Coordinates of C-alpha atoms in Angstrom, one line a residue:
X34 CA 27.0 -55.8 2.5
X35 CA 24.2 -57.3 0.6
X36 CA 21.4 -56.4 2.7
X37 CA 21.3 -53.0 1.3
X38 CA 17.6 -52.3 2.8
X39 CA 18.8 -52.4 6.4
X40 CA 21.2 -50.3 8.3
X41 CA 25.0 -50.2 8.3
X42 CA 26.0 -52.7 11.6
X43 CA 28.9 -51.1 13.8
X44 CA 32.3 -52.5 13.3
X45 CA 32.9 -56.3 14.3
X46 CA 36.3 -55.5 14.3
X47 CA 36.6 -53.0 17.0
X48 CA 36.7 -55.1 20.0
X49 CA 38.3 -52.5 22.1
X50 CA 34.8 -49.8 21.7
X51 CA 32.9 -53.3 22.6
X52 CA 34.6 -53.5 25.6
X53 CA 34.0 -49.9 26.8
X54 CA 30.4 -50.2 25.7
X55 CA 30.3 -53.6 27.6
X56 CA 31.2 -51.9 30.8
X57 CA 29.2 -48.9 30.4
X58 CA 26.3 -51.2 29.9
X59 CA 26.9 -53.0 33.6
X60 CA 27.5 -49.4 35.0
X61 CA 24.3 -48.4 34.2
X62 CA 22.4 -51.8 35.4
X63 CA 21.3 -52.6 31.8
X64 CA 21.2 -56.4 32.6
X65 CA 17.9 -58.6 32.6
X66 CA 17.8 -57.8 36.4
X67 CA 18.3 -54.4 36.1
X68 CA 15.7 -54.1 33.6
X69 CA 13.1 -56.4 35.1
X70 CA 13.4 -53.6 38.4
X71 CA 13.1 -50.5 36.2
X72 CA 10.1 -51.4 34.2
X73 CA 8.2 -53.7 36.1
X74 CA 6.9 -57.7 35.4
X75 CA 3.9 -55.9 33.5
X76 CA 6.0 -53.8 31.2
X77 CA 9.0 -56.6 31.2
X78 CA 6.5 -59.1 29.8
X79 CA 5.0 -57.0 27.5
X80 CA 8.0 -56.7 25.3
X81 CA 8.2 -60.2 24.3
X82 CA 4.9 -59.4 23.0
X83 CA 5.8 -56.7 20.7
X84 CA 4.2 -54.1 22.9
X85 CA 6.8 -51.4 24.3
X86 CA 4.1 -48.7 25.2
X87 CA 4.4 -49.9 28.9
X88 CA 8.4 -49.5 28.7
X89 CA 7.9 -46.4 27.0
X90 CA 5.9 -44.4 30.0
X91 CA 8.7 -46.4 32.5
X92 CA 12.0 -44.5 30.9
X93 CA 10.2 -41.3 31.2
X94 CA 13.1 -40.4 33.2
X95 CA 16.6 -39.4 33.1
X96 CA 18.6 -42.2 34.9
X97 CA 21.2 -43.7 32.9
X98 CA 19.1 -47.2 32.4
X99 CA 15.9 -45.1 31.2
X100 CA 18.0 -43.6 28.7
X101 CA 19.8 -46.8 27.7
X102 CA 16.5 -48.6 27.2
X103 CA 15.3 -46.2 24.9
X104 CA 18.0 -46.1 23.2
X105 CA 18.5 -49.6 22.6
X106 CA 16.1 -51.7 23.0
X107 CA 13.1 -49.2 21.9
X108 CA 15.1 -47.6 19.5
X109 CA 13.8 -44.0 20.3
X110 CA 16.5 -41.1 19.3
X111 CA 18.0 -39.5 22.5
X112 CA 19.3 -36.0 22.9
X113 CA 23.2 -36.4 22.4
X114 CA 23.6 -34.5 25.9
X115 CA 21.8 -37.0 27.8
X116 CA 23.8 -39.9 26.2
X117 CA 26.8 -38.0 27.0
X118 CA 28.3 -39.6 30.6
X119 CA 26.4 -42.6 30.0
X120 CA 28.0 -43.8 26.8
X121 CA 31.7 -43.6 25.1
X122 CA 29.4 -41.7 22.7
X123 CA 32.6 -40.5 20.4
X124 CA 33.5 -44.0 20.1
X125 CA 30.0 -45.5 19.4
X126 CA 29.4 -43.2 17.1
X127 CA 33.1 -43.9 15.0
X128 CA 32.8 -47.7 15.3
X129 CA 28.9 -47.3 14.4
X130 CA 27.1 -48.3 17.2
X131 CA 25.3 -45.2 17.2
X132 CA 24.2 -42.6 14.5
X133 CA 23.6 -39.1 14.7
X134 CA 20.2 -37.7 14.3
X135 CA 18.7 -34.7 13.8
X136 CA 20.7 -31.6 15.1
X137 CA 21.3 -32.9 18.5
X138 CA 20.5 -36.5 18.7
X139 CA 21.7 -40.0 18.6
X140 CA 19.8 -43.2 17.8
X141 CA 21.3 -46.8 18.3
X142 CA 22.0 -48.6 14.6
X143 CA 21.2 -52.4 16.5
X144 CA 19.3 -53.6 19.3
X145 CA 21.0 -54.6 22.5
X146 CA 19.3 -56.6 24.9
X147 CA 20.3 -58.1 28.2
X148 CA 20.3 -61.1 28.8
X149 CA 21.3 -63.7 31.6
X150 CA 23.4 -66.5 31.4
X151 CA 23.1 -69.9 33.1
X152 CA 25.9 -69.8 35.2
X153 CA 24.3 -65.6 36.4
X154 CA 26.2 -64.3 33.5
X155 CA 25.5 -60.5 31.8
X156 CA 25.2 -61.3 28.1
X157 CA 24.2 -59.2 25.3
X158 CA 22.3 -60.2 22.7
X159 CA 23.0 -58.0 19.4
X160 CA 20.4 -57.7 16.4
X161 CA 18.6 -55.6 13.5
X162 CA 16.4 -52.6 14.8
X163 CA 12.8 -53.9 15.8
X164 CA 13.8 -57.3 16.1
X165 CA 15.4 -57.5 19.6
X166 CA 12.0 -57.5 21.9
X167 CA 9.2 -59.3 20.2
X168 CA 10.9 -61.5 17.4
X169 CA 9.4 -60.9 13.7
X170 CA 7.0 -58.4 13.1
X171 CA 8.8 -55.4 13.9
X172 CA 10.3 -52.7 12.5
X173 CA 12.3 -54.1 9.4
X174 CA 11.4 -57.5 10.0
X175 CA 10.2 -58.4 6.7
X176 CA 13.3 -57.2 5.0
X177 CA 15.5 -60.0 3.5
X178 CA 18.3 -61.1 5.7
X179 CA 16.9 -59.3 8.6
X180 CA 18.5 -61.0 11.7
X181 CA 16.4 -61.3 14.5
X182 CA 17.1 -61.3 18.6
X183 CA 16.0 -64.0 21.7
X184 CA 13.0 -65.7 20.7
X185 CA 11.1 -68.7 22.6
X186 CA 12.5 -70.9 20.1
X187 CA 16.4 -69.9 20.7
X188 CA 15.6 -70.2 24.6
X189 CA 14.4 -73.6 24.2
X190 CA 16.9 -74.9 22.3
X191 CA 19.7 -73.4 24.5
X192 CA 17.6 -75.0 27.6
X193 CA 17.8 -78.5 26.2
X194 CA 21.1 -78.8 25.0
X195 CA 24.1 -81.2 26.5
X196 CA 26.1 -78.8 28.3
X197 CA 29.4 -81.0 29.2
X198 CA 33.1 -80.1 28.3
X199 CA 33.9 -80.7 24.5
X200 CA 36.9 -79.6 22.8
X201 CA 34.7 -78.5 19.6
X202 CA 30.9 -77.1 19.0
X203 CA 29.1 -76.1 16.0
X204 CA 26.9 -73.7 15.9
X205 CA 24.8 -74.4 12.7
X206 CA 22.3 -71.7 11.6
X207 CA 23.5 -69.4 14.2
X208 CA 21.3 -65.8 13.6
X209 CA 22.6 -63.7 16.4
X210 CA 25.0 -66.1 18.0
X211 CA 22.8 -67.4 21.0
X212 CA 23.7 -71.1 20.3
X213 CA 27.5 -69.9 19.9
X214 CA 27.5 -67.9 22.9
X215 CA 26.1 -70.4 25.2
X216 CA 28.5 -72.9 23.8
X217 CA 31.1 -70.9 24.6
X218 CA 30.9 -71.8 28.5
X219 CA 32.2 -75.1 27.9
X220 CA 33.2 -75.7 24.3
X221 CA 36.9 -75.4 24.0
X222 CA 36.2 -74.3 19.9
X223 CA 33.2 -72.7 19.1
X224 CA 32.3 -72.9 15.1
X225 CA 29.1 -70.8 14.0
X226 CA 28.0 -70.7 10.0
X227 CA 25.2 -68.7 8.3
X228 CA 23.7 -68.6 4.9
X229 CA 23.2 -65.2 6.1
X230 CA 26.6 -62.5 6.6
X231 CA 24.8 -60.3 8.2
X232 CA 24.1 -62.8 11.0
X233 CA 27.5 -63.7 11.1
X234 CA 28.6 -60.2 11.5
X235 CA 26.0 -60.0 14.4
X236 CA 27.0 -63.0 16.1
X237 CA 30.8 -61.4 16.3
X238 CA 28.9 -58.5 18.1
X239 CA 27.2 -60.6 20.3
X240 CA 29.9 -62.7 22.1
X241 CA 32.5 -59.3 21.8
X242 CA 29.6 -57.5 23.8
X243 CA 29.1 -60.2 25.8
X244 CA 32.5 -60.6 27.0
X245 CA 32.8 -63.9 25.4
X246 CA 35.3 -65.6 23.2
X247 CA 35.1 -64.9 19.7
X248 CA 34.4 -68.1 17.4
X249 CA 34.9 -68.8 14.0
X250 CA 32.8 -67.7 11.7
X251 CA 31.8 -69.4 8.7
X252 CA 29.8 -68.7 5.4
X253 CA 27.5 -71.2 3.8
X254 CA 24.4 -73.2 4.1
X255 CA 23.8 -76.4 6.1
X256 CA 26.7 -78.5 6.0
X257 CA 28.7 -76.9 3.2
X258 CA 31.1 -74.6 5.5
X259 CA 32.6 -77.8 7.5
X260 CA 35.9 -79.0 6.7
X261 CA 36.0 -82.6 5.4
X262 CA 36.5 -84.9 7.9
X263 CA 35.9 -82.2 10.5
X264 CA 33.7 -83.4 13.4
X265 CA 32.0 -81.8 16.4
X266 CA 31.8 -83.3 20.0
X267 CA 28.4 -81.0 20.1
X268 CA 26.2 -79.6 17.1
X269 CA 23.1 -77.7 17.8
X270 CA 20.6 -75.8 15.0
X271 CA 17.8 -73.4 15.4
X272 CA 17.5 -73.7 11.7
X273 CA 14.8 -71.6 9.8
X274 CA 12.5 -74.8 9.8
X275 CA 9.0 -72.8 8.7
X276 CA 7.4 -75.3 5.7
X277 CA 6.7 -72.2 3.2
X278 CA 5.6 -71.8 0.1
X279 CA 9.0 -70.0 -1.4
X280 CA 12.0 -68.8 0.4
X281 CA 10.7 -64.9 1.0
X282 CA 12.6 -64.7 4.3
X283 CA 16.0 -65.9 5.4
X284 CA 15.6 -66.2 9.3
X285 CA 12.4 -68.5 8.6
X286 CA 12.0 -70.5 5.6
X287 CA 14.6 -73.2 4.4
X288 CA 14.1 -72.6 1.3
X289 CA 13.4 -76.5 0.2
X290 CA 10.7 -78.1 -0.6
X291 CA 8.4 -79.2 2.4
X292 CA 10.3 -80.3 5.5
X293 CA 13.3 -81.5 3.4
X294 CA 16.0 -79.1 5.2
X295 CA 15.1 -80.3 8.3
X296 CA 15.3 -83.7 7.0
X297 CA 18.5 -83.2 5.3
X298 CA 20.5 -81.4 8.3
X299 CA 19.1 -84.9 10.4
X300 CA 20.3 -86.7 7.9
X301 CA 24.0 -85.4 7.3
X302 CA 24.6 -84.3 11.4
X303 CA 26.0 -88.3 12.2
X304 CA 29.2 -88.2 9.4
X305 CA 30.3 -84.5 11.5
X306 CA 29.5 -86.1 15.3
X307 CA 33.0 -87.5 17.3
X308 CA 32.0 -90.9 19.0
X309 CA 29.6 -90.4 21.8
X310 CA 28.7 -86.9 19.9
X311 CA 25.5 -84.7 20.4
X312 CA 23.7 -82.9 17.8
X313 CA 20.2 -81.0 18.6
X314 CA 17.9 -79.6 16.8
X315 CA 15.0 -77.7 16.7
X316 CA 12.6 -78.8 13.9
X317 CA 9.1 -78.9 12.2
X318 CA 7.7 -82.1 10.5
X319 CA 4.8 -82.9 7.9
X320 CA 1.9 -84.7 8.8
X321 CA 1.1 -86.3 5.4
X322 CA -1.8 -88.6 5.0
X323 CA -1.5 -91.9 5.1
X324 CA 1.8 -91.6 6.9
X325 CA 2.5 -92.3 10.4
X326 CA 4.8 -89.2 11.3
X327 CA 7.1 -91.5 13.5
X328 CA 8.0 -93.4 10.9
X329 CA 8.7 -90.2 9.2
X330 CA 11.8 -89.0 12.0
X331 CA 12.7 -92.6 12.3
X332 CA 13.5 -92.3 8.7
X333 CA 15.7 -89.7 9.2
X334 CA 17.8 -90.9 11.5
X335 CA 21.5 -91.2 10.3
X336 CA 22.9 -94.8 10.8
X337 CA 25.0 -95.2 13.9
X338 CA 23.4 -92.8 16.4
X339 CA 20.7 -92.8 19.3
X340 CA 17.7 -90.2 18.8
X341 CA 15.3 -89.1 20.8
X342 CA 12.4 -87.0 19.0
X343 CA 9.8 -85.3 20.7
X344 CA 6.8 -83.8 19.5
X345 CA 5.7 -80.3 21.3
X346 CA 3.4 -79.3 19.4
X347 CA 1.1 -80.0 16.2
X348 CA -1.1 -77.4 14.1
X349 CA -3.5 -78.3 11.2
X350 CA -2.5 -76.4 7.5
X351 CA -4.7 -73.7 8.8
X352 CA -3.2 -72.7 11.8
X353 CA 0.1 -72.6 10.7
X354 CA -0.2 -70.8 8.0
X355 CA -2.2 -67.9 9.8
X356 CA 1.0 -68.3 12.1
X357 CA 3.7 -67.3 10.1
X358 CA 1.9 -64.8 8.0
X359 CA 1.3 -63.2 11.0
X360 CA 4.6 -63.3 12.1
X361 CA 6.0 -61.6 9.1
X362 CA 3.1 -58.5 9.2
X363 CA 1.5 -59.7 6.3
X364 CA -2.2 -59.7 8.1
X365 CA -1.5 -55.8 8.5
X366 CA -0.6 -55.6 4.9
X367 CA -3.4 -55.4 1.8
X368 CA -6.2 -57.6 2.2
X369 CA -6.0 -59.4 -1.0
X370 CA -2.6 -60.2 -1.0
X371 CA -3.0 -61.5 2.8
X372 CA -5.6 -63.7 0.9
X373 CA -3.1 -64.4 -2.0
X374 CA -0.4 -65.7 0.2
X375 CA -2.7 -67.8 2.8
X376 CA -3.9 -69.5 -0.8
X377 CA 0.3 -70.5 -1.6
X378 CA 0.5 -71.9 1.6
X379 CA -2.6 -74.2 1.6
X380 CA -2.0 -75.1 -2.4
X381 CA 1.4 -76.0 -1.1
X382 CA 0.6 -78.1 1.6
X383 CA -2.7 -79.7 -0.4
X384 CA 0.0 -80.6 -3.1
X385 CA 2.1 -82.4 -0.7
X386 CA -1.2 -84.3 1.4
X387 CA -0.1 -82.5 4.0
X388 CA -2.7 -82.2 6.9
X389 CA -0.7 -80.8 9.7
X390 CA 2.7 -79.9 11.1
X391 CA 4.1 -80.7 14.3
X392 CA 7.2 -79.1 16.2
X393 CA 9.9 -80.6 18.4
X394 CA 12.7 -81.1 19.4
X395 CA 15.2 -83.8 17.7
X396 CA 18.4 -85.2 19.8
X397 CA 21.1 -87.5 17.9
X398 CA 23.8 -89.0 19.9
X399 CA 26.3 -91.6 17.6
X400 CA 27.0 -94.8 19.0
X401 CA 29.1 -97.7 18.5
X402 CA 25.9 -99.8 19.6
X403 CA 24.8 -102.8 17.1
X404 CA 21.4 -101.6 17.5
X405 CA 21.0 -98.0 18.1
X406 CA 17.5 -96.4 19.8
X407 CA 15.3 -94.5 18.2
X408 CA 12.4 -92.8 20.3
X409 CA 9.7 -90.6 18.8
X410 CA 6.7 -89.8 21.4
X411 CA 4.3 -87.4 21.6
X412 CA 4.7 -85.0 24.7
X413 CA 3.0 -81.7 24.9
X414 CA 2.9 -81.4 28.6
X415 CA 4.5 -78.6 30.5
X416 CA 8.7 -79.5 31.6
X417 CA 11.2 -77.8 33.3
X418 CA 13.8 -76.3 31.6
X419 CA 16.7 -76.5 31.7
X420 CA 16.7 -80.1 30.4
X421 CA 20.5 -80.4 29.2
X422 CA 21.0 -83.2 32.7
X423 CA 17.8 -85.0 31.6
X424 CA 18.8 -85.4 27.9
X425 CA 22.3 -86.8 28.5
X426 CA 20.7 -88.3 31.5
X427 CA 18.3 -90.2 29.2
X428 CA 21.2 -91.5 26.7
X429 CA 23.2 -92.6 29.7
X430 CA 20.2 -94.9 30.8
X431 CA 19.7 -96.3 26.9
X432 CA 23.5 -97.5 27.6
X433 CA 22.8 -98.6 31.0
X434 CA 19.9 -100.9 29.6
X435 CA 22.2 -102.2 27.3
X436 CA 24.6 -103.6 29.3
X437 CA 22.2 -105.4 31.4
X438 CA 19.6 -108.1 30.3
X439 CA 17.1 -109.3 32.2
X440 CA 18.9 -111.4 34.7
X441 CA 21.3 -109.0 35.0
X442 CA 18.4 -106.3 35.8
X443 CA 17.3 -108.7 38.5
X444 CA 20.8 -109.0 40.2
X445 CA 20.9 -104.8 40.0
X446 CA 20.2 -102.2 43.2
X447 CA 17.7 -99.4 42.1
X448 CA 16.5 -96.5 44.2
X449 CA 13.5 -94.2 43.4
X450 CA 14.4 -91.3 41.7
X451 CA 14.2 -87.7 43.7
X452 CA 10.9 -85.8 43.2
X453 CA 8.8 -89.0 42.4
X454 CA 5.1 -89.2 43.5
X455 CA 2.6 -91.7 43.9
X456 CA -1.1 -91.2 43.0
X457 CA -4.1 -93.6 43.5
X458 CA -7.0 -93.4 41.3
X459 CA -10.6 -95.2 41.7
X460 CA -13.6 -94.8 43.0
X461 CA -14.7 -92.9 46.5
X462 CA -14.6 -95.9 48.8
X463 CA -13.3 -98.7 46.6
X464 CA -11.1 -100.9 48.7
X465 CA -8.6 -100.5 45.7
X466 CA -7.7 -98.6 43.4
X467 CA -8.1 -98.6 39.5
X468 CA -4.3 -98.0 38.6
X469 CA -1.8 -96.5 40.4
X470 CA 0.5 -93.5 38.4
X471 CA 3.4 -92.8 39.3
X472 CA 4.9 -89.0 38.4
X473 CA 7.5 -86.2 38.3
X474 CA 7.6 -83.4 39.6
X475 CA 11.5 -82.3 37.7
X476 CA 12.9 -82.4 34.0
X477 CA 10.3 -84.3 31.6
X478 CA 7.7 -84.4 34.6
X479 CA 6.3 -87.5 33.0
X480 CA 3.6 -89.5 34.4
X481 CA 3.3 -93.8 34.2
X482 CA 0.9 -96.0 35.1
X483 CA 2.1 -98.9 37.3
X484 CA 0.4 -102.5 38.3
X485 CA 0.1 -103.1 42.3
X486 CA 3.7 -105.1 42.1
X487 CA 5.2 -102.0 40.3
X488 CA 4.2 -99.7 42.6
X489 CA 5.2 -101.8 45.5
X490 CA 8.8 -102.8 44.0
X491 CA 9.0 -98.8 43.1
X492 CA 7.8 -97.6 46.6
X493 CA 10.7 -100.0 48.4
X494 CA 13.6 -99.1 46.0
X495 CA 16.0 -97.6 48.6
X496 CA 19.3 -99.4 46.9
X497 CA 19.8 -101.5 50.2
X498 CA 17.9 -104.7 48.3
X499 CA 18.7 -106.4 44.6
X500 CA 15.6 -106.1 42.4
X501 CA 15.2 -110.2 42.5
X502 CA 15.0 -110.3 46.3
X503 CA 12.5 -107.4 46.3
X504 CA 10.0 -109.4 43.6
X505 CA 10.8 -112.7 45.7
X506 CA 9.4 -110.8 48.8
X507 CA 6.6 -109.5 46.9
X508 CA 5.5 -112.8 45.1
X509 CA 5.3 -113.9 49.6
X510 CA 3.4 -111.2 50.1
X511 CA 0.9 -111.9 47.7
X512 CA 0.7 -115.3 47.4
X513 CA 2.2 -115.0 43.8
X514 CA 5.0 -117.9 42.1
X515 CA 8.1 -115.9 42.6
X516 CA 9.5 -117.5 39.5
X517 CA 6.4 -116.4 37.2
X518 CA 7.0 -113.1 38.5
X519 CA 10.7 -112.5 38.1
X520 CA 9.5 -113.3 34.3
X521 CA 6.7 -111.1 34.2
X522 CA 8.9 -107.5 36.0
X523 CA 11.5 -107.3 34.1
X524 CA 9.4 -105.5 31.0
X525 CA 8.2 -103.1 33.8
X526 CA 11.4 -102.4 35.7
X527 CA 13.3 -101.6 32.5
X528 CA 10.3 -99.0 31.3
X529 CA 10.8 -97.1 34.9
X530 CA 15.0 -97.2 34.7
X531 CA 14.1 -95.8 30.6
X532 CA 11.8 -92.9 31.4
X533 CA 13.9 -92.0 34.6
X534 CA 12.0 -93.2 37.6
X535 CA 14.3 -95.7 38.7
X536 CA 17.9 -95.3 39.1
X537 CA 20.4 -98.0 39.2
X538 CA 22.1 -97.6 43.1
X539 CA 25.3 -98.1 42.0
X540 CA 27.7 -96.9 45.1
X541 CA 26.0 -99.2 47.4
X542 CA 27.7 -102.3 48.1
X543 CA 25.5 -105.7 47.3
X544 CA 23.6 -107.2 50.3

């Protein structure tokens, strides 16, 4: 294997020692329950930071799980004795999931860590020494082709991702197989690529630990290892989407100028989508002066498919750079090269007029529409994942909108959407109020401000009335033409159906 600086992985091809370790694994309670009750919310949450001294003084003792958290997910050596009626330690050792140590030890050559599925699944998620617990920075982490573990990023992206039956997924980019192994509950084909063979050897650990079905693993960068004229009912990418100065580390940095890999896997997901396709993506952007960044991801967009592009998060030059240094070590390393580096990345981004970066997410869905949607918005507000529904929920409403103008819209039912709110704001004692907002408490949990006829058409939407006899009895009510104002709601109706506070009423029957 090239990555000759990192340890020998254990045999991809010996599913039968996977199994027993599998089992094993669940005898001993090492799941993400199991472990949350041994060490404790404190200790638990300290591991995504890095920080294992508070798992380190709860596995002080000799239960089976103590001695499997050390072993594996803190990667401390463990007296071959104590292993011994825990482990198939004979057959770990031969198929190379452990190493002996010392006179009388054994040390694990990956981490394992639990982790739960959706659907209350035991998964385990297999990757290099260090890099299981607290993402980059740990032991090893800066070696090339180093293949890292669970990481907010890889969460996020499994939490908004479509998750209906397909016949095919790709798994673009996939590291350690998270992607695949999620898309294994409902994908009848699962197809995972890497630039990286380590990662692909990792991601055959992963779903064979994790009692899942193997997929089919590819070699090659973006696109390149898809079939021509092969296409995918559901693609999704954690890509390594960093804007760096270089390519210094695989899991990170694309390796092309700028933002141009992100770009490019946008750009050549629609040719590989079946009809009614998703592809998702996790992405970062330039901010480049002069330029309006929605333009930018509009720009991208491949012809014939819907997107929806949100922003999470943005970070001036600055910021971003002191991120990623710091997530490779490098402000623990010498000073002036610290300094050295930090000076590529802003030459780099003052070359390009970049001022800042943003994050997000990017959804693609093709369409046989004649004018396909494009939304990019701003949205750094808390949500609540998982948000797989509310994406294809949000594409079946684009279609929905569609089909109906605005006469049809009037003719429709609607009912409020479940876990809607009302809120007034004004002044103490004001006999009304300055704008009414209406907001969600599930999914995107946006928030909309709404005139005094769109709150009252919104707070009377129980399906049992068509949106044009609702505005009729509102124009009565307030002494409004009834005509003007089945012009005027429209506009307003269709932004509440679009952001998901309306919902067509479809099973009742037409009064």
């Amino acid at each position: 294997m090239s990555n000759s600086g990192l340890p020998t992985l254990p045999d991809s091809d010996r599913s039968d020692v996977a199994a027993r370790l599998r089992d094993a694994l669940l005898g001993a309670s090492f799941t993400a329950d199991g472990l949350l009750d041994l060490l404790g919310a404190p200790a638990y949450a300290a591991l995504a930071r890095s920080e294992t001294v508070p798992a380190l003084r709860a596995t002080r003792g000799d239960t089976p799980l103590a001695v499997l958290v050390r072993l594996f997910l803190l990667q401390q050596p463990v007296p071959h004795a104590r292993v011994e009626g825990v482990l198939p330690v004979a057959a770990c050792l031969e198929a190379g999931w452990l190493v002996a140590v010392g006179a009388d030890e054994v040390a694990a050559t990956v981490d394992v860590r639990p982790y739960g599925g959706p659907g209350g699944e035991d998964w385990f998620i297999v990757s290099d020494l260090g890099c299981a617990v607290g993402g980059a920075g740990g032991i090893g982490s800066r070696e090339e082709g180093v293949v890292l573990g669970v990481g907010g990023a890889s969460t996020t992206l499994a939490g908004i991702t479509v998750r209906t039956p397909v016949p095919a997924a790709l798994d673009l980019g996939t590291g350690s197989g998270i992607q695949a192994l999620h898309a294994s509950r409902h994908a009848t084909r699962v197809t995972a690529t890497d630039v990286n063979p380590r990662a692909l050897h990792i991601t055959a650990l992963t779903l064979a630990l994790s009692g899942a079905p193997a997929a089919e693993l590819r070699e090659g960068s973006l696109f390149e290892p898809v079939k021509d004229g092969e296409t995918y009912d559901l693609i999704v990418s954690n890509p390594p989407f960093v804007i760096s100065p270089g390519a210094r580390l695989t899991y990170r940095d694309g390796g092309m100028g700028g933002d141009d890999l992100c770009r490019t896997l946008v750009q050549q997901a629609g040719e590989r989508l079946t009809e009614g396709g998703f592809a998702q993506f996790l992405a970062n952007w330039q901010h480049v002066e002069g330029e309006d960044w929605q333009d930018r991801l509009r720009s991208w967009v491949p012809r014939g498919c819907d997107a929806w592009i949100v922003q999470r998060e943005v970070q001036d030059v600055t910021q971003y750079a002191e991120l990623w240094l710091r997530d490779a070590g490098d402000h623990r390393e010498d000073p002036a090269e610290y300094q050295a580096r930090y000076d590529a990345w802003l030459d780099e981004f003052e070359a390009r007029k970049v001022r800042a970066v943003g994050f997000g997410w990017i959804t693609l869905r093709k369409t046989d529409a004649a004018e396909p949607s494009i939304l990019a918005e701003e949205w750094p507000h808390p949500v609540e994942q998982p948000l797989g529904d509310a994406v294809r929920a949000h594409f079946e409403r684009l279609d929905y909108l569609r089909a109906h103008d605005d006469a049809a819209l009037l003719e429709e039912h609607f009912r409020l959407s479940s876990e809607v709110i009302q809120e007034q704001v004004g002044l103490p004692g004001a006999e009304d109020p300055e704008h009414v907002v209406l907001r969600q408490h599930r999914g995107m949990r946006r928030a909309t401000k709404v005139d005094t006829v769109g709150a009252g058409f919104a707070g009377v939407c129980d399906g049992s009335l068509s949106a044009g006899r609702i505005l009729d009895a509102i124009a009565q009510l307030v002494g409004e033409d009834p005509v003007l104002l089945r012009d005027r709601t429209p506009a307003q109706i269709r932004l509440l159906v679009e952001q998901g506070f309306l919902e067509p009423a479809r099973e009742l029957s037409p009064s």
